[in-house]
Amino acid sequence: MIYLLLSIILMGLGINLVAHAELGTSTLTAIPLVMSELVSLSFGELTMIFNIILVIFQIILFGKGFPLLQYFQLVVSIVLGVSVDFWGPMIQYLELNHFLWQLIAVVIGCFIIALSITIQLKADLVNNPGEGIVKVIALRFNTEFSKVKVPLDLAYVLIAVILSWFTLGRIVGVGIGTLVSAVLVGYFMRIIQKIKEF
């Protein structure tokens, strides 16, 4: 459980690096980032609320058979939200005034997120809410994980784009960094897995 919580804290750092680069955040944090521009809640608080909503959807979809252990996803949501707000002020001191530095921040952030997810999978205790909702939908509708993951990620991005465009008049939280993170996180996870096996 300690490893799981540490990995969530690490994830907060990765999320902040990607977001601070201002090239577009990860698919799962795009909606909370847009919302942070609209309401007086922090990015971390909105990340926590968004993840709790994902857990509630899992409980509704799974019904009474929802595993008792997976209720700890609510704790994971809270820790992640606190972690995002913890790292945020520190990351703000990084001056990313060139596209190259912004891109490097995204790449490093993606690596940290990938490392965090790999640790979570290794711990094999509680699902991250973002992965948990995909698993539950896949089980509920008897389909493959990947066939749910991609459309769901696209849905998050589409909602963030529509929300930011119609409320702020500009696109916030979605950009080349979103595409890079969508590709790199999985790629880095495979590399970390191979290094671990070696």
Tab-separated table of C-alpha atoms in Angstrom:
chain	number	residue	atom	x	y	z
A	1	MET	CA	0.000	0.000	0.000
A	2	ILE	CA	2.948	2.327	0.755
A	3	TYR	CA	4.315	1.787	-2.776
A	4	LEU	CA	0.891	2.544	-4.212
A	5	LEU	CA	0.576	5.832	-2.315
A	6	LEU	CA	4.144	6.842	-3.221
A	7	SER	CA	3.421	6.121	-6.877
A	8	ILE	CA	0.326	8.364	-6.709
A	9	ILE	CA	2.431	11.170	-5.202
A	10	LEU	CA	4.925	10.649	-8.025
A	11	MET	CA	2.085	10.821	-10.542
A	12	GLY	CA	1.146	14.261	-9.212
A	13	LEU	CA	4.638	15.468	-10.150
A	14	GLY	CA	4.353	14.037	-13.666
A	15	ILE	CA	0.902	15.557	-14.210
A	16	ASN	CA	2.187	18.982	-13.119
A	17	LEU	CA	5.203	18.858	-15.425
A	18	VAL	CA	3.048	18.045	-18.438
A	19	ALA	CA	0.453	20.697	-17.532
A	20	HIS	CA	3.063	23.387	-16.765
A	21	ALA	CA	4.586	22.959	-20.237
A	22	GLU	CA	1.308	24.443	-21.575
A	23	LEU	CA	1.373	22.241	-24.669
A	24	GLY	CA	-1.685	20.290	-23.561
A	25	THR	CA	-2.088	17.996	-20.589
A	26	SER	CA	-2.818	14.259	-20.465
A	27	THR	CA	-6.239	13.052	-21.598
A	28	LEU	CA	-7.367	12.214	-18.058
A	29	THR	CA	-6.505	15.635	-16.608
A	30	ALA	CA	-7.732	17.769	-19.529
A	31	ILE	CA	-11.228	18.278	-18.075
A	32	PRO	CA	-10.009	19.199	-14.534
A	33	LEU	CA	-7.499	21.646	-16.057
A	34	VAL	CA	-10.226	23.410	-18.067
A	35	MET	CA	-12.501	23.473	-15.016
A	36	SER	CA	-9.723	25.078	-12.952
A	37	GLU	CA	-9.985	28.077	-15.306
A	38	LEU	CA	-13.737	28.329	-14.690
A	39	VAL	CA	-14.232	27.774	-10.961
A	40	SER	CA	-12.431	28.827	-7.810
A	41	LEU	CA	-11.106	25.345	-7.067
A	42	SER	CA	-7.511	24.266	-7.615
A	43	PHE	CA	-6.272	21.887	-10.311
A	44	GLY	CA	-5.625	19.284	-7.610
A	45	GLU	CA	-9.071	19.633	-6.048
A	46	LEU	CA	-10.739	19.266	-9.446
A	47	THR	CA	-8.518	16.284	-10.312
A	48	MET	CA	-9.660	14.679	-7.055
A	49	ILE	CA	-13.357	15.411	-7.759
A	50	PHE	CA	-13.059	14.100	-11.335
A	51	ASN	CA	-11.466	10.860	-10.133
A	52	ILE	CA	-14.111	10.405	-7.421
A	53	ILE	CA	-16.782	10.800	-10.134
A	54	LEU	CA	-15.031	8.047	-12.135
A	55	VAL	CA	-15.154	5.779	-9.059
A	56	ILE	CA	-18.877	6.513	-8.570
A	57	PHE	CA	-19.517	5.562	-12.210
A	58	GLN	CA	-17.649	2.290	-11.618
A	59	ILE	CA	-19.826	1.503	-8.599
A	60	ILE	CA	-22.996	2.266	-10.579
A	61	LEU	CA	-21.904	0.146	-13.572
A	62	PHE	CA	-20.602	-2.773	-11.495
A	63	GLY	CA	-23.473	-2.770	-9.033
A	64	LYS	CA	-23.421	-4.762	-5.800
A	65	GLY	CA	-20.522	-6.875	-7.061
A	66	PHE	CA	-18.079	-3.959	-6.940
A	67	PRO	CA	-15.030	-5.313	-5.050
A	68	LEU	CA	-14.691	-3.902	-1.541
A	69	LEU	CA	-10.952	-3.278	-2.018
A	70	GLN	CA	-11.644	-1.028	-5.014
A	71	TYR	CA	-13.407	1.480	-2.744
A	72	PHE	CA	-9.839	2.489	-1.825
A	73	GLN	CA	-9.808	4.219	-5.215
A	74	LEU	CA	-11.505	7.037	-3.312
A	75	VAL	CA	-8.370	7.306	-1.128
A	76	VAL	CA	-6.223	7.204	-4.275
A	77	SER	CA	-8.305	10.074	-5.697
A	78	ILE	CA	-7.763	12.190	-2.589
A	79	VAL	CA	-4.013	11.479	-2.443
A	80	LEU	CA	-3.647	12.314	-6.149
A	81	GLY	CA	-5.520	15.596	-5.733
A	82	VAL	CA	-3.365	16.598	-2.751
A	83	SER	CA	-0.226	15.541	-4.654
A	84	VAL	CA	-1.130	17.666	-7.697
A	85	ASP	CA	-1.587	20.713	-5.465
A	86	PHE	CA	1.594	19.889	-3.519
A	87	TRP	CA	3.825	19.811	-6.614
A	88	GLY	CA	2.073	22.658	-8.446
A	89	PRO	CA	3.702	25.644	-6.676
A	90	MET	CA	7.175	24.066	-6.968
A	91	ILE	CA	6.803	23.393	-10.686
A	92	GLN	CA	5.686	27.012	-11.282
A	93	TYR	CA	9.282	28.140	-10.642
A	94	LEU	CA	10.445	26.283	-13.766
A	95	GLU	CA	10.810	28.777	-16.601
A	96	LEU	CA	9.832	26.986	-19.793
A	97	ASN	CA	10.191	29.936	-22.151
A	98	HIS	CA	11.181	27.921	-25.223
A	99	PHE	CA	9.317	25.221	-27.127
A	100	LEU	CA	12.233	22.794	-26.641
A	101	TRP	CA	12.103	23.175	-22.829
A	102	GLN	CA	8.325	22.763	-22.905
A	103	LEU	CA	8.690	19.553	-24.924
A	104	ILE	CA	11.384	18.240	-22.566
A	105	ALA	CA	9.072	18.913	-19.590
A	106	VAL	CA	6.294	16.942	-21.310
A	107	VAL	CA	8.639	14.010	-22.023
A	108	ILE	CA	9.975	13.941	-18.433
A	109	GLY	CA	6.430	14.253	-17.082
A	110	CYS	CA	5.300	11.351	-19.275
A	111	PHE	CA	8.178	9.212	-18.033
A	112	ILE	CA	7.270	9.953	-14.406
A	113	ILE	CA	3.599	9.135	-15.073
A	114	ALA	CA	4.631	5.876	-16.806
A	115	LEU	CA	6.865	4.944	-13.862
A	116	SER	CA	4.010	5.690	-11.462
A	117	ILE	CA	1.531	3.523	-13.388
A	118	THR	CA	4.092	0.685	-13.619
A	119	ILE	CA	4.550	0.768	-9.823
A	120	GLN	CA	0.756	0.749	-9.364
A	121	LEU	CA	0.397	-2.269	-11.637
A	122	LYS	CA	3.191	-4.023	-9.773
A	123	ALA	CA	1.500	-3.319	-6.435
A	124	ASP	CA	-1.666	-4.921	-7.905
A	125	LEU	CA	-3.887	-3.675	-5.082
A	126	VAL	CA	-6.212	-0.882	-6.121
A	127	ASN	CA	-6.954	0.405	-9.617
A	128	ASN	CA	-6.189	3.987	-10.485
A	129	PRO	CA	-9.678	5.490	-11.120
A	130	GLY	CA	-8.721	6.336	-14.706
A	131	GLU	CA	-7.805	2.719	-15.428
A	132	GLY	CA	-10.549	1.363	-13.160
A	133	ILE	CA	-13.361	2.936	-15.179
A	134	VAL	CA	-11.945	1.404	-18.374
A	135	LYS	CA	-11.761	-2.048	-16.763
A	136	VAL	CA	-15.311	-1.843	-15.417
A	137	ILE	CA	-16.778	-0.707	-18.761
A	138	ALA	CA	-14.851	-3.475	-20.558
A	139	LEU	CA	-16.174	-6.083	-18.095
A	140	ARG	CA	-19.719	-4.703	-18.094
A	141	PHE	CA	-20.013	-4.727	-21.885
A	142	ASN	CA	-17.806	-7.786	-22.430
A	143	THR	CA	-15.220	-6.090	-24.610
A	144	GLU	CA	-11.457	-5.540	-24.672
A	145	PHE	CA	-9.666	-2.988	-22.479
A	146	SER	CA	-8.059	-1.259	-25.491
A	147	LYS	CA	-11.426	-0.935	-27.270
A	148	VAL	CA	-12.708	1.098	-24.316
A	149	LYS	CA	-9.518	3.012	-23.448
A	150	VAL	CA	-9.036	4.843	-26.753
A	151	PRO	CA	-12.664	6.048	-27.217
A	152	LEU	CA	-12.846	7.090	-23.558
A	153	ASP	CA	-9.610	9.102	-23.836
A	154	LEU	CA	-10.957	10.753	-26.989
A	155	ALA	CA	-14.186	11.557	-25.142
A	156	TYR	CA	-12.244	13.284	-22.325
A	157	VAL	CA	-10.345	15.370	-24.884
A	158	LEU	CA	-13.502	16.252	-26.837
A	159	ILE	CA	-15.340	17.322	-23.674
A	160	ALA	CA	-12.352	19.467	-22.623
A	161	VAL	CA	-12.170	21.117	-26.070
A	162	ILE	CA	-15.919	21.855	-26.215
A	163	LEU	CA	-16.001	23.083	-22.611
A	164	SER	CA	-13.008	25.397	-23.010
A	165	TRP	CA	-14.087	26.729	-26.418
A	166	PHE	CA	-17.636	27.625	-25.372
A	167	THR	CA	-16.755	29.013	-21.938
A	168	LEU	CA	-13.324	30.581	-22.438
A	169	GLY	CA	-13.349	31.205	-26.185
A	170	ARG	CA	-10.072	29.323	-26.552
A	171	ILE	CA	-8.719	25.793	-26.302
A	172	VAL	CA	-7.179	25.056	-22.893
A	173	GLY	CA	-5.421	21.882	-21.769
A	174	VAL	CA	-5.415	20.167	-25.169
A	175	GLY	CA	-2.580	20.398	-27.676
A	176	ILE	CA	0.489	18.636	-28.993
A	177	GLY	CA	1.415	17.699	-25.423
A	178	THR	CA	-1.832	15.723	-25.159
A	179	LEU	CA	-0.912	13.699	-28.242
A	180	VAL	CA	2.684	13.233	-27.061
A	181	SER	CA	1.562	12.034	-23.625
A	182	ALA	CA	-1.017	9.661	-25.152
A	183	VAL	CA	1.807	7.985	-27.129
A	184	LEU	CA	4.771	8.299	-24.748
A	185	VAL	CA	3.237	7.041	-21.492
A	186	GLY	CA	2.524	3.603	-22.972
A	187	TYR	CA	5.904	3.551	-24.740
A	188	PHE	CA	7.784	4.424	-21.545
A	189	MET	CA	5.833	1.786	-19.625
A	190	ARG	CA	7.044	-0.882	-22.063
A	191	ILE	CA	10.653	0.335	-21.708
A	192	ILE	CA	10.455	0.361	-17.883
A	193	GLN	CA	8.955	-3.143	-17.980
A	194	LYS	CA	11.833	-4.414	-20.173
A	195	ILE	CA	14.443	-2.809	-17.886
A	196	LYS	CA	12.745	-4.386	-14.858
A	197	GLU	CA	12.754	-7.812	-16.522
A	198	PHE	CA	16.429	-7.402	-17.488
